[in-house]
Amino acid sequence: MDIRVSGHQVETGAALQTHVTDRLEALTERYFSRATAANVTFGKGPHDHGFTCDIVAPVVNGVVLKANGRAQSAQQAFEGAADKIERQLKRYKSRLRDRKGAEAMGGPGYDATASYTVFAAPQTEEESPPEHPPVIAETRVDIPESSVSDAVMMLDLRNTNALMFRNSKTGAFNMVYRREDGSIGWVEPRDR
């Protein structure tokens, strides 16, 4: 596994780099041996003079694990981010195991006990948004082709709020997003 450790205005000594490499290799051996690379970046905290750690690890088929941590020491910040990566890998492995069992029972995504519940988000009074909000960042990304359940898994693994994908069943662009109440929303275009 190719692990790159770097620092923004922070020195990453040999001991820290060895610890990072050992921990990430142990995680990939335990949960996901097909991981090929990881980028670990340390930086200074913005206000508290602590440290930040960002981990980005492309895994397979467009799945990218992302996590960050903040603490008073660089090693603690890394441990926080590595714990998040470990939880993501556990979830991913569990979903893959569940999917294999469901396909054996009755086809892809089969679940006889599945239910869907929507809880209302708590009402909060907030300021009205500006009329023309600024665009913070633009980026080009590859849009994966997957099923809805795979898209939800990618949403969790990428640690993002929204994911656009091409639905492998319909061929149309769809989007899944995390709602304020923690549930997942799914946007599918209407046929015309």
Tab-separated table of N, CA and C in Angstrom, residues 13-162:
chain	number	residue	atom	x	y	z
A	13	GLY	N	7.797	13.782	11.612
A	13	GLY	CA	9.004	13.029	11.903
A	13	GLY	C	8.877	11.566	11.520
A	14	ALA	N	9.978	10.869	11.605
A	14	ALA	CA	10.020	9.462	11.226
A	14	ALA	C	9.119	8.613	12.120
A	15	ALA	N	9.057	8.915	13.405
A	15	ALA	CA	8.226	8.131	14.322
A	15	ALA	C	6.747	8.263	13.960
A	16	LEU	N	6.302	9.484	13.655
A	16	LEU	CA	4.901	9.697	13.275
A	16	LEU	C	4.594	9.000	11.955
A	17	GLN	N	5.488	9.114	10.982
A	17	GLN	CA	5.273	8.465	9.690
A	17	GLN	C	5.211	6.945	9.827
A	18	THR	N	6.052	6.383	10.674
A	18	THR	CA	6.034	4.935	10.907
A	18	THR	C	4.733	4.516	11.568
A	19	HIS	N	4.282	5.295	12.557
A	19	HIS	CA	3.020	4.987	13.242
A	19	HIS	C	1.844	5.035	12.257
A	20	VAL	N	1.805	6.060	11.423
A	20	VAL	CA	0.732	6.213	10.436
A	20	VAL	C	0.738	5.022	9.475
A	21	THR	N	1.887	4.680	8.959
A	21	THR	CA	2.003	3.570	8.011
A	21	THR	C	1.570	2.254	8.652
A	22	ASP	N	2.042	1.987	9.856
A	22	ASP	CA	1.692	0.729	10.534
A	22	ASP	C	0.196	0.634	10.791
A	23	ARG	N	-0.410	1.719	11.272
A	23	ARG	CA	-1.845	1.685	11.605
A	23	ARG	C	-2.704	1.501	10.356
A	24	LEU	N	-2.392	2.239	9.278
A	24	LEU	CA	-3.204	2.131	8.059
A	24	LEU	C	-3.027	0.777	7.380
A	25	GLU	N	-1.816	0.239	7.392
A	25	GLU	CA	-1.617	-1.089	6.808
A	25	GLU	C	-2.357	-2.151	7.614
A	26	ALA	N	-2.368	-2.022	8.943
A	26	ALA	CA	-3.109	-2.975	9.779
A	26	ALA	C	-4.608	-2.892	9.484
A	27	LEU	N	-5.131	-1.668	9.290
A	27	LEU	CA	-6.551	-1.508	8.970
A	27	LEU	C	-6.896	-2.149	7.633
A	28	THR	N	-6.074	-1.926	6.631
A	28	THR	CA	-6.389	-2.479	5.318
A	28	THR	C	-6.261	-3.996	5.307
A	29	GLU	N	-5.290	-4.534	6.030
A	29	GLU	CA	-5.171	-5.995	6.099
A	29	GLU	C	-6.379	-6.601	6.801
A	30	ARG	N	-6.878	-5.915	7.813
A	30	ARG	CA	-7.989	-6.449	8.596
A	30	ARG	C	-9.325	-6.350	7.857
A	31	TYR	N	-9.567	-5.201	7.181
A	31	TYR	CA	-10.879	-4.954	6.615
A	31	TYR	C	-10.949	-4.990	5.099
A	32	PHE	N	-9.929	-4.496	4.432
A	32	PHE	CA	-10.061	-4.309	2.990
A	32	PHE	C	-8.686	-4.372	2.340
A	33	SER	N	-8.269	-5.543	1.943
A	33	SER	CA	-6.906	-5.738	1.446
A	33	SER	C	-6.680	-5.153	0.056
A	34	ARG	N	-7.757	-4.734	-0.641
A	34	ARG	CA	-7.581	-4.198	-1.995
A	34	ARG	C	-7.268	-2.708	-2.028
A	35	ALA	N	-7.142	-2.056	-0.888
A	35	ALA	CA	-6.798	-0.635	-0.862
A	35	ALA	C	-5.395	-0.462	-1.431
A	36	THR	N	-5.207	0.564	-2.245
A	36	THR	CA	-3.924	0.732	-2.919
A	36	THR	C	-3.113	1.911	-2.413
A	37	ALA	N	-3.788	2.947	-1.912
A	37	ALA	CA	-3.058	4.146	-1.526
A	37	ALA	C	-3.803	4.906	-0.437
A	38	ALA	N	-3.077	5.784	0.222
A	38	ALA	CA	-3.679	6.693	1.200
A	38	ALA	C	-2.818	7.940	1.301
A	39	ASN	N	-3.458	9.074	1.409
A	39	ASN	CA	-2.768	10.338	1.630
A	39	ASN	C	-3.151	10.850	3.006
A	40	VAL	N	-2.163	11.093	3.847
A	40	VAL	CA	-2.382	11.594	5.200
A	40	VAL	C	-1.703	12.947	5.285
A	41	THR	N	-2.491	13.980	5.598
A	41	THR	CA	-1.957	15.343	5.648
A	41	THR	C	-2.187	15.931	7.031
A	42	PHE	N	-1.126	16.396	7.644
A	42	PHE	CA	-1.204	17.048	8.948
A	42	PHE	C	-1.107	18.554	8.760
A	43	GLY	N	-1.786	19.286	9.606
A	43	GLY	CA	-1.732	20.741	9.544
A	43	GLY	C	-1.955	21.339	10.918
A	44	LYS	N	-1.796	22.634	11.000
A	44	LYS	CA	-2.046	23.361	12.247
A	44	LYS	C	-3.524	23.683	12.341
A	45	GLY	N	-4.081	23.579	13.546
A	45	GLY	CA	-5.476	23.942	13.770
A	45	GLY	C	-5.660	25.429	13.571
A	46	PRO	N	-6.832	25.865	13.114
A	46	PRO	CA	-7.028	27.270	12.773
A	46	PRO	C	-7.017	28.223	13.971
A	47	HIS	N	-7.559	27.804	15.107
A	47	HIS	CA	-7.687	28.759	16.206
A	47	HIS	C	-7.063	28.269	17.500
A	48	ASP	N	-7.064	26.978	17.717
A	48	ASP	CA	-6.676	26.454	19.021
A	48	ASP	C	-5.215	26.015	19.100
A	49	HIS	N	-4.431	26.266	18.071
A	49	HIS	CA	-3.020	25.896	18.015
A	49	HIS	C	-2.817	24.398	18.160
A	50	GLY	N	-3.827	23.623	17.839
A	50	GLY	CA	-3.720	22.170	17.846
A	50	GLY	C	-3.319	21.680	16.471
A	51	PHE	N	-3.654	20.441	16.182
A	51	PHE	CA	-3.292	19.826	14.915
A	51	PHE	C	-4.539	19.278	14.228
A	52	THR	N	-4.471	19.237	12.906
A	52	THR	CA	-5.521	18.592	12.118
A	52	THR	C	-4.873	17.455	11.335
A	53	CYS	N	-5.667	16.452	11.025
A	53	CYS	CA	-5.199	15.331	10.208
A	53	CYS	C	-6.309	14.966	9.241
A	54	ASP	N	-5.998	14.940	7.953
A	54	ASP	CA	-6.940	14.540	6.913
A	54	ASP	C	-6.415	13.276	6.247
A	55	ILE	N	-7.291	12.277	6.128
A	55	ILE	CA	-6.933	11.027	5.460
A	55	ILE	C	-7.850	10.856	4.260
A	56	VAL	N	-7.255	10.622	3.100
A	56	VAL	CA	-8.003	10.337	1.872
A	56	VAL	C	-7.436	9.040	1.311
A	57	ALA	N	-8.310	8.031	1.156
A	57	ALA	CA	-7.856	6.724	0.684
A	57	ALA	C	-8.787	6.203	-0.403
A	58	PRO	N	-8.376	6.289	-1.686
A	58	PRO	CA	-9.179	5.671	-2.739
A	58	PRO	C	-9.093	4.158	-2.605
A	59	VAL	N	-10.248	3.495	-2.625
A	59	VAL	CA	-10.271	2.062	-2.368
A	59	VAL	C	-10.459	1.300	-3.675
A	60	VAL	N	-11.693	1.266	-4.207
A	60	VAL	CA	-11.966	0.521	-5.428
A	60	VAL	C	-13.257	1.051	-6.046
A	61	ASN	N	-13.378	0.982	-7.362
A	61	ASN	CA	-14.592	1.372	-8.092
A	61	ASN	C	-15.087	2.766	-7.730
A	62	GLY	N	-14.198	3.713	-7.591
A	62	GLY	CA	-14.609	5.082	-7.296
A	62	GLY	C	-14.927	5.346	-5.844
A	63	VAL	N	-14.790	4.356	-4.978
A	63	VAL	CA	-15.041	4.550	-3.552
A	63	VAL	C	-13.809	5.190	-2.937
A	64	VAL	N	-14.019	6.311	-2.263
A	64	VAL	CA	-12.929	7.024	-1.616
A	64	VAL	C	-13.305	7.220	-0.156
A	65	LEU	N	-12.447	6.758	0.731
A	65	LEU	CA	-12.659	6.965	2.158
A	65	LEU	C	-12.023	8.292	2.549
A	66	LYS	N	-12.767	9.092	3.306
A	66	LYS	CA	-12.251	10.382	3.763
A	66	LYS	C	-12.578	10.545	5.232
A	67	ALA	N	-11.620	11.071	5.991
A	67	ALA	CA	-11.864	11.344	7.401
A	67	ALA	C	-10.907	12.434	7.853
A	68	ASN	N	-11.306	13.139	8.897
A	68	ASN	CA	-10.412	14.140	9.474
A	68	ASN	C	-10.514	14.091	10.993
A	69	GLY	N	-9.482	14.597	11.627
A	69	GLY	CA	-9.441	14.633	13.080
A	69	GLY	C	-8.732	15.883	13.560
A	70	ARG	N	-9.094	16.328	14.757
A	70	ARG	CA	-8.450	17.492	15.383
A	70	ARG	C	-8.109	17.139	16.815
A	71	ALA	N	-6.920	17.549	17.250
A	71	ALA	CA	-6.520	17.300	18.635
A	71	ALA	C	-5.326	18.201	18.969
A	72	GLN	N	-4.897	18.114	20.206
A	72	GLN	CA	-3.770	18.937	20.649
A	72	GLN	C	-2.424	18.372	20.211
A	73	SER	N	-2.371	17.103	19.824
A	73	SER	CA	-1.134	16.533	19.295
A	73	SER	C	-1.425	15.909	17.928
A	74	ALA	N	-0.392	15.830	17.103
A	74	ALA	CA	-0.554	15.280	15.756
A	74	ALA	C	-0.972	13.813	15.812
A	75	GLN	N	-0.408	13.049	16.755
A	75	GLN	CA	-0.744	11.630	16.847
A	75	GLN	C	-2.194	11.430	17.270
A	76	GLN	N	-2.699	12.256	18.195
A	76	GLN	CA	-4.101	12.153	18.610
A	76	GLN	C	-5.027	12.528	17.459
A	77	ALA	N	-4.664	13.541	16.687
A	77	ALA	CA	-5.476	13.936	15.529
A	77	ALA	C	-5.531	12.791	14.521
A	78	PHE	N	-4.388	12.130	14.287
A	78	PHE	CA	-4.367	10.995	13.375
A	78	PHE	C	-5.228	9.857	13.904
A	79	GLU	N	-5.129	9.564	15.191
A	79	GLU	CA	-5.910	8.463	15.771
A	79	GLU	C	-7.411	8.718	15.606
A	80	GLY	N	-7.847	9.971	15.801
A	80	GLY	CA	-9.258	10.304	15.602
A	80	GLY	C	-9.696	10.057	14.172
A	81	ALA	N	-8.875	10.478	13.211
A	81	ALA	CA	-9.204	10.273	11.798
A	81	ALA	C	-9.141	8.785	11.436
A	82	ALA	N	-8.153	8.074	11.959
A	82	ALA	CA	-8.025	6.642	11.661
A	82	ALA	C	-9.202	5.863	12.246
A	83	ASP	N	-9.698	6.270	13.407
A	83	ASP	CA	-10.876	5.610	13.985
A	83	ASP	C	-12.090	5.793	13.085
A	84	LYS	N	-12.236	6.981	12.480
A	84	LYS	CA	-13.347	7.220	11.563
A	84	LYS	C	-13.212	6.339	10.323
A	85	ILE	N	-12.000	6.219	9.789
A	85	ILE	CA	-11.759	5.353	8.635
A	85	ILE	C	-12.101	3.907	8.991
A	86	GLU	N	-11.728	3.487	10.200
A	86	GLU	CA	-12.021	2.114	10.620
A	86	GLU	C	-13.526	1.867	10.698
A	87	ARG	N	-14.285	2.843	11.226
A	87	ARG	CA	-15.740	2.690	11.270
A	87	ARG	C	-16.325	2.616	9.864
A	88	GLN	N	-15.803	3.421	8.938
A	88	GLN	CA	-16.283	3.386	7.559
A	88	GLN	C	-16.001	2.026	6.923
A	89	LEU	N	-14.807	1.486	7.161
A	89	LEU	CA	-14.465	0.185	6.603
A	89	LEU	C	-15.331	-0.923	7.196
A	90	LYS	N	-15.633	-0.849	8.498
A	90	LYS	CA	-16.514	-1.833	9.123
A	90	LYS	C	-17.893	-1.789	8.470
A	91	ARG	N	-18.430	-0.561	8.279
A	91	ARG	CA	-19.739	-0.413	7.648
A	91	ARG	C	-19.735	-0.965	6.228
A	92	TYR	N	-18.686	-0.640	5.488
A	92	TYR	CA	-18.577	-1.084	4.096
A	92	TYR	C	-18.538	-2.607	4.023
A	93	LYS	N	-17.711	-3.222	4.862
A	93	LYS	CA	-17.591	-4.674	4.870
A	93	LYS	C	-18.911	-5.318	5.286
A	94	SER	N	-19.584	-4.727	6.261
A	94	SER	CA	-20.877	-5.249	6.707
A	94	SER	C	-21.908	-5.167	5.594
A	95	ARG	N	-21.927	-4.067	4.867
A	95	ARG	CA	-22.888	-3.924	3.769
A	95	ARG	C	-22.608	-4.910	2.648
A	96	LEU	N	-21.341	-5.129	2.359
A	96	LEU	CA	-21.013	-6.119	1.335
A	96	LEU	C	-21.458	-7.505	1.776
A	97	ARG	N	-21.261	-7.837	3.036
A	97	ARG	CA	-21.667	-9.136	3.566
A	97	ARG	C	-23.181	-9.263	3.534
A	98	ASP	N	-23.903	-8.186	3.924
A	98	ASP	CA	-25.360	-8.197	3.901
A	98	ASP	C	-25.891	-8.352	2.483
A	99	ARG	N	-25.259	-7.689	1.526
A	99	ARG	CA	-25.717	-7.757	0.150
A	99	ARG	C	-25.554	-9.170	-0.405
A	100	LYS	N	-24.447	-9.814	-0.086
A	100	LYS	CA	-24.255	-11.186	-0.570
A	100	LYS	C	-25.336	-12.096	-0.004
A	101	GLY	N	-25.683	-11.925	1.257
A	101	GLY	CA	-26.742	-12.723	1.865
A	101	GLY	C	-28.094	-12.423	1.257
A	102	ALA	N	-28.377	-11.153	0.964
A	102	ALA	CA	-29.661	-10.767	0.380
A	102	ALA	C	-29.796	-11.306	-1.036
A	103	GLU	N	-28.718	-11.283	-1.806
A	103	GLU	CA	-28.782	-11.789	-3.176
A	103	GLU	C	-29.038	-13.293	-3.173
A	104	ALA	N	-28.503	-13.993	-2.178
A	104	ALA	CA	-28.739	-15.435	-2.104
A	104	ALA	C	-30.200	-15.721	-1.736
A	105	MET	N	-30.832	-14.815	-0.967
A	105	MET	CA	-32.209	-15.019	-0.518
A	105	MET	C	-33.231	-14.782	-1.636
A	106	GLY	N	-33.031	-13.730	-2.433
A	106	GLY	CA	-34.081	-13.452	-3.405
A	106	GLY	C	-33.756	-12.341	-4.361
A	107	GLY	N	-32.535	-12.097	-4.640
A	107	GLY	CA	-32.186	-11.083	-5.614
A	107	GLY	C	-31.501	-9.903	-4.967
A	108	PRO	N	-30.992	-8.975	-5.780
A	108	PRO	CA	-30.251	-7.832	-5.262
A	108	PRO	C	-31.123	-6.948	-4.383
A	109	GLY	N	-30.591	-6.621	-3.228
A	109	GLY	CA	-31.294	-5.712	-2.324
A	109	GLY	C	-32.498	-6.318	-1.638
A	110	TYR	N	-32.683	-7.615	-1.691
A	110	TYR	CA	-33.851	-8.257	-1.086
A	110	TYR	C	-33.782	-8.147	0.425
A	111	ASP	N	-34.869	-7.666	1.012
A	111	ASP	CA	-34.971	-7.612	2.465
A	111	ASP	C	-36.443	-7.670	2.811
A	112	ALA	N	-36.879	-8.787	3.343
A	112	ALA	CA	-38.299	-8.982	3.638
A	112	ALA	C	-38.776	-8.098	4.777
A	113	THR	N	-37.866	-7.615	5.608
A	113	THR	CA	-38.263	-6.830	6.776
A	113	THR	C	-38.001	-5.342	6.595
A	114	ALA	N	-37.683	-4.900	5.386
A	114	ALA	CA	-37.328	-3.497	5.175
A	114	ALA	C	-38.526	-2.594	5.414
A	115	SER	N	-38.258	-1.447	6.001
A	115	SER	CA	-39.307	-0.451	6.191
A	115	SER	C	-38.679	0.926	6.014
A	116	TYR	N	-39.507	1.899	5.832
A	116	TYR	CA	-39.034	3.257	5.618
A	116	TYR	C	-39.817	4.189	6.523
A	117	THR	N	-39.117	4.967	7.321
A	117	THR	CA	-39.761	5.889	8.241
A	117	THR	C	-39.124	7.252	8.083
A	118	VAL	N	-39.936	8.286	7.994
A	118	VAL	CA	-39.435	9.649	7.909
A	118	VAL	C	-39.851	10.376	9.170
A	119	PHE	N	-38.886	10.932	9.867
A	119	PHE	CA	-39.149	11.710	11.063
A	119	PHE	C	-38.999	13.182	10.707
A	120	ALA	N	-39.868	14.005	11.216
A	120	ALA	CA	-39.797	15.433	10.928
A	120	ALA	C	-38.592	16.039	11.632
A	121	ALA	N	-37.876	16.892	10.917
A	121	ALA	CA	-36.729	17.571	11.511
A	121	ALA	C	-37.230	18.635	12.481
A	122	PRO	N	-36.491	18.880	13.571
A	122	PRO	CA	-36.936	19.889	14.507
A	122	PRO	C	-36.941	21.275	13.860
A	123	GLN	N	-37.943	22.055	14.196
A	123	GLN	CA	-38.054	23.400	13.649
A	123	GLN	C	-37.043	24.322	14.321
A	124	THR	N	-36.286	25.034	13.528
A	124	THR	CA	-35.323	25.995	14.069
A	124	THR	C	-35.522	27.316	13.366
A	125	GLU	N	-35.333	28.363	14.124
A	125	GLU	CA	-35.422	29.690	13.522
A	125	GLU	C	-34.017	30.116	13.143
A	126	GLU	N	-33.840	30.389	11.885
A	126	GLU	CA	-32.538	30.803	11.388
A	126	GLU	C	-32.714	32.066	10.559
A	127	GLU	N	-31.578	32.707	10.319
A	127	GLU	CA	-31.603	33.873	9.454
A	127	GLU	C	-31.894	33.422	8.035
A	128	SER	N	-32.552	34.282	7.279
A	128	SER	CA	-32.809	33.926	5.894
A	128	SER	C	-31.484	33.938	5.127
A	129	PRO	N	-31.307	33.013	4.187
A	129	PRO	CA	-30.055	32.951	3.443
A	129	PRO	C	-29.919	34.165	2.534
A	130	PRO	N	-28.685	34.560	2.214
A	130	PRO	CA	-28.498	35.698	1.319
A	130	PRO	C	-29.119	35.419	-0.042
A	131	GLU	N	-29.513	36.492	-0.711
A	131	GLU	CA	-30.193	36.343	-1.994
A	131	GLU	C	-29.304	35.697	-3.047
A	132	HIS	N	-28.028	36.044	-3.053
A	132	HIS	CA	-27.080	35.474	-4.008
A	132	HIS	C	-25.885	34.927	-3.241
A	133	PRO	N	-25.988	33.706	-2.737
A	133	PRO	CA	-24.870	33.162	-1.959
A	133	PRO	C	-23.651	32.939	-2.847
A	134	PRO	N	-22.457	33.110	-2.295
A	134	PRO	CA	-21.246	32.911	-3.095
A	134	PRO	C	-21.006	31.433	-3.363
A	135	VAL	N	-20.400	31.133	-4.515
A	135	VAL	CA	-19.990	29.774	-4.841
A	135	VAL	C	-18.610	29.592	-4.207
A	136	ILE	N	-18.496	28.639	-3.300
A	136	ILE	CA	-17.255	28.460	-2.558
A	136	ILE	C	-16.212	27.710	-3.375
A	137	ALA	N	-16.596	26.609	-3.998
A	137	ALA	CA	-15.622	25.814	-4.752
A	137	ALA	C	-16.321	25.079	-5.884
A	138	GLU	N	-15.604	24.913	-6.949
A	138	GLU	CA	-16.076	24.096	-8.050
A	138	GLU	C	-15.056	22.996	-8.253
A	139	THR	N	-15.525	21.823	-8.560
A	139	THR	CA	-14.608	20.723	-8.790
A	139	THR	C	-15.199	19.785	-9.829
A	140	ARG	N	-14.355	19.111	-10.558
A	140	ARG	CA	-14.801	18.129	-11.536
A	140	ARG	C	-14.637	16.761	-10.903
A	141	VAL	N	-15.668	15.952	-11.021
A	141	VAL	CA	-15.625	14.603	-10.461
A	141	VAL	C	-16.192	13.618	-11.467
A	142	ASP	N	-15.783	12.384	-11.334
A	142	ASP	CA	-16.379	11.322	-12.126
A	142	ASP	C	-17.668	10.903	-11.463
A	143	ILE	N	-18.708	10.720	-12.252
A	143	ILE	CA	-19.999	10.306	-11.717
A	143	ILE	C	-20.084	8.790	-11.850
A	144	PRO	N	-20.137	8.086	-10.718
A	144	PRO	CA	-20.150	6.623	-10.785
A	144	PRO	C	-21.486	6.079	-11.274
A	145	GLU	N	-21.448	4.891	-11.843
A	145	GLU	CA	-22.672	4.190	-12.204
A	145	GLU	C	-22.875	3.105	-11.159
A	146	SER	N	-24.035	3.128	-10.492
A	146	SER	CA	-24.274	2.162	-9.418
A	146	SER	C	-25.761	2.045	-9.139
A	147	SER	N	-26.082	1.087	-8.289
A	147	SER	CA	-27.454	0.965	-7.803
A	147	SER	C	-27.658	1.983	-6.691
A	148	VAL	N	-28.883	2.172	-6.277
A	148	VAL	CA	-29.177	3.140	-5.219
A	148	VAL	C	-28.506	2.713	-3.914
A	149	SER	N	-28.562	1.432	-3.587
A	149	SER	CA	-27.950	0.983	-2.337
A	149	SER	C	-26.439	1.169	-2.360
A	150	ASP	N	-25.804	0.943	-3.504
A	150	ASP	CA	-24.367	1.185	-3.615
A	150	ASP	C	-24.054	2.669	-3.495
A	151	ALA	N	-24.914	3.521	-4.039
A	151	ALA	CA	-24.707	4.962	-3.941
A	151	ALA	C	-24.788	5.413	-2.483
A	152	VAL	N	-25.717	4.851	-1.714
A	152	VAL	CA	-25.811	5.190	-0.289
A	152	VAL	C	-24.547	4.747	0.431
A	153	MET	N	-24.031	3.578	0.073
A	153	MET	CA	-22.792	3.102	0.677
A	153	MET	C	-21.639	4.043	0.334
A	154	MET	N	-21.548	4.484	-0.923
A	154	MET	CA	-20.494	5.419	-1.324
A	154	MET	C	-20.647	6.749	-0.586
A	155	LEU	N	-21.881	7.199	-0.383
A	155	LEU	CA	-22.138	8.434	0.360
A	155	LEU	C	-21.547	8.322	1.757
A	156	ASP	N	-21.780	7.187	2.420
A	156	ASP	CA	-21.228	6.977	3.758
A	156	ASP	C	-19.713	6.891	3.737
A	157	LEU	N	-19.175	6.145	2.782
A	157	LEU	CA	-17.730	5.939	2.746
A	157	LEU	C	-16.974	7.208	2.373
A	158	ARG	N	-17.557	8.014	1.524
A	158	ARG	CA	-16.887	9.261	1.131
A	158	ARG	C	-17.066	10.358	2.168
A	159	ASN	N	-17.941	10.104	3.133
A	159	ASN	CA	-18.164	11.067	4.214
A	159	ASN	C	-18.600	12.426	3.662
A	160	THR	N	-19.562	12.405	2.732
A	160	THR	CA	-20.082	13.631	2.134
A	160	THR	C	-21.569	13.749	2.412
A	161	ASN	N	-22.134	14.891	2.076
A	161	ASN	CA	-23.557	15.126	2.301
A	161	ASN	C	-24.416	14.756	1.104
A	162	ALA	N	-23.828	14.703	-0.090
A	162	ALA	CA	-24.603	14.389	-1.292
A	162	ALA	C	-23.725	13.666	-2.298
